[in-house]
mmCIF file of C-alpha atoms in Angstrom:
data_model
loop_
_atom_site.group_PDB
_atom_site.id
_atom_site.type_symbol
_atom_site.label_atom_id
_atom_site.label_comp_id
_atom_site.label_asym_id
_atom_site.label_seq_id
_atom_site.Cartn_x
_atom_site.Cartn_y
_atom_site.Cartn_z
ATOM 1 C CA UNK A 1062 -0.146 -0.073 0.228
ATOM 2 C CA UNK A 1063 1.098 3.252 -1.122
ATOM 3 C CA UNK A 1064 1.414 6.302 1.579
ATOM 4 C CA UNK A 1065 0.053 9.453 -0.002
ATOM 5 C CA UNK A 1066 2.666 12.176 -0.318
ATOM 6 C CA UNK A 1067 1.054 14.521 1.704
ATOM 7 C CA UNK A 1068 1.377 12.032 4.818
ATOM 8 C CA UNK A 1069 4.514 11.001 4.076
ATOM 9 C CA UNK A 1070 6.003 14.507 3.275
ATOM 10 C CA UNK A 1071 7.359 16.187 7.161
ATOM 11 C CA UNK A 1072 7.970 19.637 6.494
ATOM 12 C CA UNK A 1073 11.499 20.075 8.139
ATOM 13 C CA UNK A 1074 11.741 21.832 11.622
ATOM 14 C CA UNK A 1075 13.099 25.322 11.626
ATOM 15 C CA UNK A 1076 16.575 25.736 12.305
ATOM 16 C CA UNK A 1077 16.772 27.376 15.624
ATOM 17 C CA UNK A 1078 17.884 30.716 15.426
ATOM 18 C CA UNK A 1079 21.542 31.228 16.383
ATOM 19 C CA UNK A 1080 22.316 33.327 19.909
ATOM 20 C CA UNK A 1081 25.122 36.175 18.778
ATOM 21 C CA UNK A 1082 28.486 35.085 20.166
ATOM 22 C CA UNK A 1083 29.604 36.707 23.788
ATOM 23 C CA UNK A 1084 32.099 38.660 22.646
ATOM 24 C CA UNK A 1085 30.126 40.271 20.340
ATOM 25 C CA UNK A 1086 27.291 41.256 23.064
ATOM 26 C CA UNK A 1087 30.473 42.468 24.765
ATOM 27 C CA UNK A 1088 31.310 44.707 21.895
ATOM 28 C CA UNK A 1089 27.781 46.207 21.004
ATOM 29 C CA UNK A 1090 27.396 46.857 24.767
ATOM 30 C CA UNK A 1091 30.398 48.554 25.173
ATOM 31 C CA UNK A 1092 29.529 51.039 21.857
ATOM 32 C CA UNK A 1093 26.155 51.508 23.915
ATOM 33 C CA UNK A 1094 27.666 52.663 26.727
ATOM 34 C CA UNK A 1095 30.164 54.951 25.209
ATOM 35 C CA UNK A 1096 28.252 58.247 25.548
ATOM 36 C CA UNK A 1097 26.968 57.636 29.040
ATOM 37 C CA UNK A 1098 30.742 56.311 30.244
ATOM 38 C CA UNK A 1099 32.137 58.983 28.544
ATOM 39 C CA UNK A 1100 29.818 62.062 30.896
ATOM 40 C CA UNK A 1101 30.803 59.646 33.789
ATOM 41 C CA UNK A 1102 34.547 60.379 33.468
ATOM 42 C CA UNK A 1103 34.271 64.366 34.649
ATOM 43 C CA UNK A 1104 32.035 63.352 37.104
ATOM 44 C CA UNK A 1105 33.877 60.229 38.204
ATOM 45 C CA UNK A 1106 36.785 62.524 38.462
ATOM 46 C CA UNK A 1107 35.500 65.503 40.551
ATOM 47 C CA UNK A 1108 34.415 62.502 42.869
ATOM 48 C CA UNK A 1109 37.452 61.279 43.258
ATOM 49 C CA UNK A 1110 39.433 64.256 43.687
ATOM 50 C CA UNK A 1111 36.674 65.358 46.347
ATOM 51 C CA UNK A 1112 37.288 61.900 48.435
ATOM 52 C CA UNK A 1113 40.920 62.887 48.663
ATOM 53 C CA UNK A 1114 40.534 66.525 49.703
ATOM 54 C CA UNK A 1115 38.097 64.940 52.953
ATOM 55 C CA UNK A 1116 41.057 63.281 54.392
ATOM 56 C CA UNK A 1117 39.896 60.357 53.146
ATOM 57 C CA UNK A 1118 42.394 57.375 51.106
ATOM 58 C CA UNK A 1119 42.433 57.241 47.527
ATOM 59 C CA UNK A 1120 41.079 53.577 47.970
ATOM 60 C CA UNK A 1121 37.743 55.102 49.341
ATOM 61 C CA UNK A 1122 36.855 56.431 45.513
ATOM 62 C CA UNK A 1123 37.495 52.801 44.276
ATOM 63 C CA UNK A 1124 35.568 51.072 47.044
ATOM 64 C CA UNK A 1125 32.900 53.031 47.525
ATOM 65 C CA UNK A 1126 32.217 53.292 43.560
ATOM 66 C CA UNK A 1127 31.957 49.296 43.142
ATOM 67 C CA UNK A 1128 30.177 49.310 46.385
ATOM 68 C CA UNK A 1129 27.333 51.775 46.193
ATOM 69 C CA UNK A 1130 27.856 52.813 42.844
ATOM 70 C CA UNK A 1131 25.156 55.284 44.004
ATOM 71 C CA UNK A 1132 25.999 58.130 41.757
ATOM 72 C CA UNK A 1133 24.661 61.621 43.578
ATOM 73 C CA UNK A 1134 24.186 59.416 47.231
ATOM 74 C CA UNK A 1135 28.292 58.550 46.600
ATOM 75 C CA UNK A 1136 28.689 62.277 47.218
ATOM 76 C CA UNK A 1137 26.535 62.142 50.330
ATOM 77 C CA UNK A 1138 28.304 59.458 51.567
ATOM 78 C CA UNK A 1139 31.929 61.472 51.648
ATOM 79 C CA UNK A 1140 30.002 63.790 53.748
ATOM 80 C CA UNK A 1141 28.476 61.617 56.243
ATOM 81 C CA UNK A 1142 31.871 59.302 56.455
ATOM 82 C CA UNK A 1143 33.893 62.299 57.521
ATOM 83 C CA UNK A 1144 30.942 63.027 60.180
ATOM 84 C CA UNK A 1145 31.105 59.397 61.101
ATOM 85 C CA UNK A 1146 26.994 59.174 60.833
ATOM 86 C CA UNK A 1147 25.560 56.062 62.406
ATOM 87 C CA UNK A 1148 25.498 52.886 59.792
ATOM 88 C CA UNK A 1149 21.776 52.822 60.424
ATOM 89 C CA UNK A 1150 21.352 57.112 59.329
ATOM 90 C CA UNK A 1151 23.365 55.588 56.483
ATOM 91 C CA UNK A 1152 21.037 53.384 55.233
ATOM 92 C CA UNK A 1153 18.059 55.728 55.598
ATOM 93 C CA UNK A 1154 19.446 58.093 53.691
ATOM 94 C CA UNK A 1155 21.010 55.297 50.609
ATOM 95 C CA UNK A 1156 17.233 54.430 50.822
ATOM 96 C CA UNK A 1157 16.313 57.749 50.696
ATOM 97 C CA UNK A 1158 18.025 58.868 47.146
ATOM 98 C CA UNK A 1159 17.779 55.634 45.851
ATOM 99 C CA UNK A 1160 13.929 54.628 46.321
ATOM 100 C CA UNK A 1161 13.567 55.557 42.293
ATOM 101 C CA UNK A 1162 14.622 52.585 41.701
ATOM 102 C CA UNK A 1163 11.879 50.815 42.638
ATOM 103 C CA UNK A 1164 10.274 52.085 39.921
ATOM 104 C CA UNK A 1165 12.607 51.266 37.253
ATOM 105 C CA UNK A 1166 11.738 47.717 38.044
ATOM 106 C CA UNK A 1167 8.424 48.165 36.488
ATOM 107 C CA UNK A 1168 9.839 48.530 32.938
ATOM 108 C CA UNK A 1169 13.429 47.257 33.247
ATOM 109 C CA UNK A 1170 13.676 44.053 31.096
ATOM 110 C CA UNK A 1171 15.331 42.308 33.943
ATOM 111 C CA UNK A 1172 13.605 38.984 32.243
ATOM 112 C CA UNK A 1173 15.538 38.583 29.929
ATOM 113 C CA UNK A 1174 18.863 38.242 31.611
ATOM 114 C CA UNK A 1175 19.336 34.661 32.238
ATOM 115 C CA UNK A 1176 20.878 33.247 35.742
ATOM 116 C CA UNK A 1177 21.023 34.180 39.773
ATOM 117 C CA UNK A 1178 24.218 35.324 39.709
ATOM 118 C CA UNK A 1179 23.270 37.477 36.334
ATOM 119 C CA UNK A 1180 19.873 38.708 37.744
ATOM 120 C CA UNK A 1181 21.320 39.750 41.250
ATOM 121 C CA UNK A 1182 24.124 41.562 39.279
ATOM 122 C CA UNK A 1183 21.215 43.537 37.366
ATOM 123 C CA UNK A 1184 19.805 44.548 40.251
ATOM 124 C CA UNK A 1185 22.420 46.231 41.945
ATOM 125 C CA UNK A 1186 24.001 47.304 38.890
ATOM 126 C CA UNK A 1187 20.609 49.318 37.667
ATOM 127 C CA UNK A 1188 21.307 52.964 37.149
ATOM 128 C CA UNK A 1189 19.546 55.757 35.847
ATOM 129 C CA UNK A 1190 21.577 55.352 32.623
ATOM 130 C CA UNK A 1191 21.074 51.480 32.799
ATOM 131 C CA UNK A 1192 17.672 51.944 33.056
ATOM 132 C CA UNK A 1193 17.395 54.877 30.092
ATOM 133 C CA UNK A 1194 19.722 52.778 27.642
ATOM 134 C CA UNK A 1195 17.621 49.569 27.852
ATOM 135 C CA UNK A 1196 13.994 51.165 27.939
ATOM 136 C CA UNK A 1197 14.498 52.373 24.221
ATOM 137 C CA UNK A 1198 12.839 51.270 20.840
ATOM 138 C CA UNK A 1199 16.172 49.521 20.345
ATOM 139 C CA UNK A 1200 17.066 47.960 22.920
ATOM 140 C CA UNK A 1201 13.898 46.103 23.070
ATOM 141 C CA UNK A 1202 15.614 43.194 21.372
ATOM 142 C CA UNK A 1203 18.791 43.258 23.069
ATOM 143 C CA UNK A 1204 19.508 39.822 24.924
ATOM 144 C CA UNK A 1205 20.383 39.234 28.735
ATOM 145 C CA UNK A 1206 24.305 39.403 27.996
ATOM 146 C CA UNK A 1207 23.779 42.582 26.169
ATOM 147 C CA UNK A 1208 22.184 43.782 28.733
ATOM 148 C CA UNK A 1209 24.989 42.657 31.744
ATOM 149 C CA UNK A 1210 27.684 44.097 29.475
ATOM 150 C CA UNK A 1211 26.158 47.267 29.133
ATOM 151 C CA UNK A 1212 25.870 47.724 32.724
ATOM 152 C CA UNK A 1213 29.417 46.370 33.726
ATOM 153 C CA UNK A 1214 30.451 48.478 31.503
ATOM 154 C CA UNK A 1215 28.894 51.889 33.154
ATOM 155 C CA UNK A 1216 30.326 50.493 36.762
ATOM 156 C CA UNK A 1217 34.102 50.027 35.065
ATOM 157 C CA UNK A 1218 33.764 53.601 33.782
ATOM 158 C CA UNK A 1219 32.508 55.118 37.065
ATOM 159 C CA UNK A 1220 34.552 53.082 39.237
ATOM 160 C CA UNK A 1221 37.733 53.312 37.006
ATOM 161 C CA UNK A 1222 36.856 57.525 36.702
ATOM 162 C CA UNK A 1223 36.521 57.686 40.210
ATOM 163 C CA UNK A 1224 39.991 55.863 40.985
ATOM 164 C CA UNK A 1225 41.749 58.307 38.247
ATOM 165 C CA UNK A 1226 40.211 61.092 40.093
ATOM 166 C CA UNK A 1227 41.153 60.222 43.664
ATOM 167 C CA UNK A 1228 45.012 59.510 42.226
ATOM 168 C CA UNK A 1229 45.160 63.095 39.875
ATOM 169 C CA UNK A 1230 42.659 64.804 41.556
ATOM 170 C CA UNK A 1231 45.855 67.772 42.941
ATOM 171 C CA UNK A 1232 46.198 68.045 39.434
ATOM 172 C CA UNK A 1233 43.127 69.554 38.142
ATOM 173 C CA UNK A 1234 43.175 73.219 38.645
ATOM 174 C CA UNK A 1235 40.793 74.989 41.059
ATOM 175 C CA UNK A 1236 39.520 76.918 38.441
ATOM 176 C CA UNK A 1237 37.931 74.485 36.277
ATOM 177 C CA UNK A 1238 34.033 74.654 36.140
ATOM 178 C CA UNK A 1239 31.177 72.525 34.625
ATOM 179 C CA UNK A 1240 32.271 68.981 35.291
ATOM 180 C CA UNK A 1241 29.241 68.547 37.786
ATOM 181 C CA UNK A 1242 27.267 69.612 34.501
ATOM 182 C CA UNK A 1243 28.354 66.677 31.715
ATOM 183 C CA UNK A 1244 25.966 64.275 33.610
ATOM 184 C CA UNK A 1245 23.078 66.696 33.321
ATOM 185 C CA UNK A 1246 23.747 66.600 29.668
ATOM 186 C CA UNK A 1247 23.866 63.429 29.395
ATOM 187 C CA UNK A 1248 20.497 62.913 30.991
ATOM 188 C CA UNK A 1249 19.030 65.707 28.331
ATOM 189 C CA UNK A 1250 20.390 63.569 25.245
ATOM 190 C CA UNK A 1251 18.742 60.050 26.833
ATOM 191 C CA UNK A 1252 15.789 62.526 27.243
ATOM 192 C CA UNK A 1253 15.528 63.407 23.700
ATOM 193 C CA UNK A 1254 16.359 60.054 22.533
ATOM 194 C CA UNK A 1255 13.513 58.913 24.289
ATOM 195 C CA UNK A 1256 11.020 60.995 23.205
ATOM 196 C CA UNK A 1257 11.750 60.330 19.460
ATOM 197 C CA UNK A 1258 11.496 56.240 20.559
ATOM 198 C CA UNK A 1259 8.150 56.889 22.107
ATOM 199 C CA UNK A 1260 6.131 57.276 18.297
ATOM 200 C CA UNK A 1261 2.788 58.494 18.652
ATOM 201 C CA UNK A 1262 3.284 57.643 23.029
ATOM 202 C CA UNK A 1263 3.611 61.386 23.637
ATOM 203 C CA UNK A 1264 1.221 61.468 26.645
ATOM 204 C CA UNK A 1265 4.073 59.272 28.512
ATOM 205 C CA UNK A 1266 5.854 62.906 29.155
ATOM 206 C CA UNK A 1267 2.204 64.569 29.004
ATOM 207 C CA UNK A 1268 1.626 62.363 32.381
ATOM 208 C CA UNK A 1269 4.922 62.923 34.060
ATOM 209 C CA UNK A 1270 4.520 66.844 33.512
ATOM 210 C CA UNK A 1271 1.279 66.988 34.798
ATOM 211 C CA UNK A 1272 2.130 64.249 37.938
ATOM 212 C CA UNK A 1273 4.673 66.909 39.022
ATOM 213 C CA UNK A 1274 2.782 70.079 38.190
ATOM 214 C CA UNK A 1275 -0.137 68.335 40.859
ATOM 215 C CA UNK A 1276 2.901 67.438 43.119
ATOM 216 C CA UNK A 1277 4.305 70.562 43.546
ATOM 217 C CA UNK A 1278 1.053 72.441 44.285
ATOM 218 C CA UNK A 1279 -0.669 69.875 46.119
ATOM 219 C CA UNK A 1280 2.371 68.411 48.175
ATOM 220 C CA UNK A 1281 5.426 71.142 47.848
ATOM 221 C CA UNK A 1282 7.435 69.284 50.950
ATOM 222 C CA UNK A 1283 7.005 66.446 49.241
ATOM 223 C CA UNK A 1284 7.018 66.786 45.477
ATOM 224 C CA UNK A 1285 9.566 64.046 44.683
ATOM 225 C CA UNK A 1286 7.615 61.450 46.254
ATOM 226 C CA UNK A 1287 4.087 62.276 45.497
ATOM 227 C CA UNK A 1288 5.035 63.209 41.688
ATOM 228 C CA UNK A 1289 6.874 59.387 41.238
ATOM 229 C CA UNK A 1290 3.356 58.088 42.944
ATOM 230 C CA UNK A 1291 1.117 60.105 40.937
ATOM 231 C CA UNK A 1292 2.972 59.032 37.444
ATOM 232 C CA UNK A 1293 3.207 55.894 38.786
ATOM 233 C CA UNK A 1294 -0.128 55.621 39.187
ATOM 234 C CA UNK A 1295 -0.786 57.286 35.569
ATOM 235 C CA UNK A 1296 1.003 54.660 33.787
ATOM 236 C CA UNK A 1297 -0.899 51.374 35.701
ATOM 237 C CA UNK A 1298 -4.515 53.580 34.786
ATOM 238 C CA UNK A 1299 -3.139 53.934 30.939
ATOM 239 C CA UNK A 1300 -1.797 50.204 30.808
ATOM 240 C CA UNK A 1301 -5.000 48.636 32.579
ATOM 241 C CA UNK A 1302 -7.072 50.692 29.958
ATOM 242 C CA UNK A 1303 -4.775 50.188 27.137
ATOM 243 C CA UNK A 1304 -4.758 46.320 27.543
ATOM 244 C CA UNK A 1305 -8.735 46.613 28.395
ATOM 245 C CA UNK A 1306 -8.973 48.080 25.091
ATOM 246 C CA UNK A 1307 -6.326 46.025 22.946
ATOM 247 C CA UNK A 1308 -8.665 42.558 24.221
ATOM 248 C CA UNK A 1309 -11.969 44.028 23.382
ATOM 249 C CA UNK A 1310 -10.218 44.964 19.685
#
């Protein structure tokens, strides 16, 4: 008995899509982080110089950059350490300064990072710049390895520039100004890139602006946490409404 050709022929399985090698992921992540990393350098130099000028040893700059990796909090940490502030007060200050990272977790692509160790480091190294770079339109296809390499590159930029500033801080002239503006300029560029990637999703910056204005008018003394809470609630409400419309479509 002859088997019909329609039954005998089995369609071939599609070949699995090969993952990019780790070297190419690291190279791509280094290129992605170059702009933000260059903005880290003058700020890290200023931070390292401030460490030694405050009477601390140079290795404090590298240790705090590796362990804390808090950017603005590390500048605050210098004063807390030199004033012999209790550890509990330092912990509370760190939480208050970095509480914004809790809201980053709502959209940071941690699910793409594999392995317990990788997820742990990605959570630890989540900073403003890493969040901004991974939340754009182009970054939605990045694998977890590229995200990890991006965060590691930013971490390395900050630690290396901080150590360099501590060792060479005495060579920076006192009249040099504008080093602290590098980070502000970088955030401006990242914000403009994010707005360009929205593609019709312009209500997001409008929601952010309305949340800030409402918090300023209603709770001027607690503007930042209230603005974050209002903005998060607005995003969740919009996501819920959009999901319901998509489901009924």
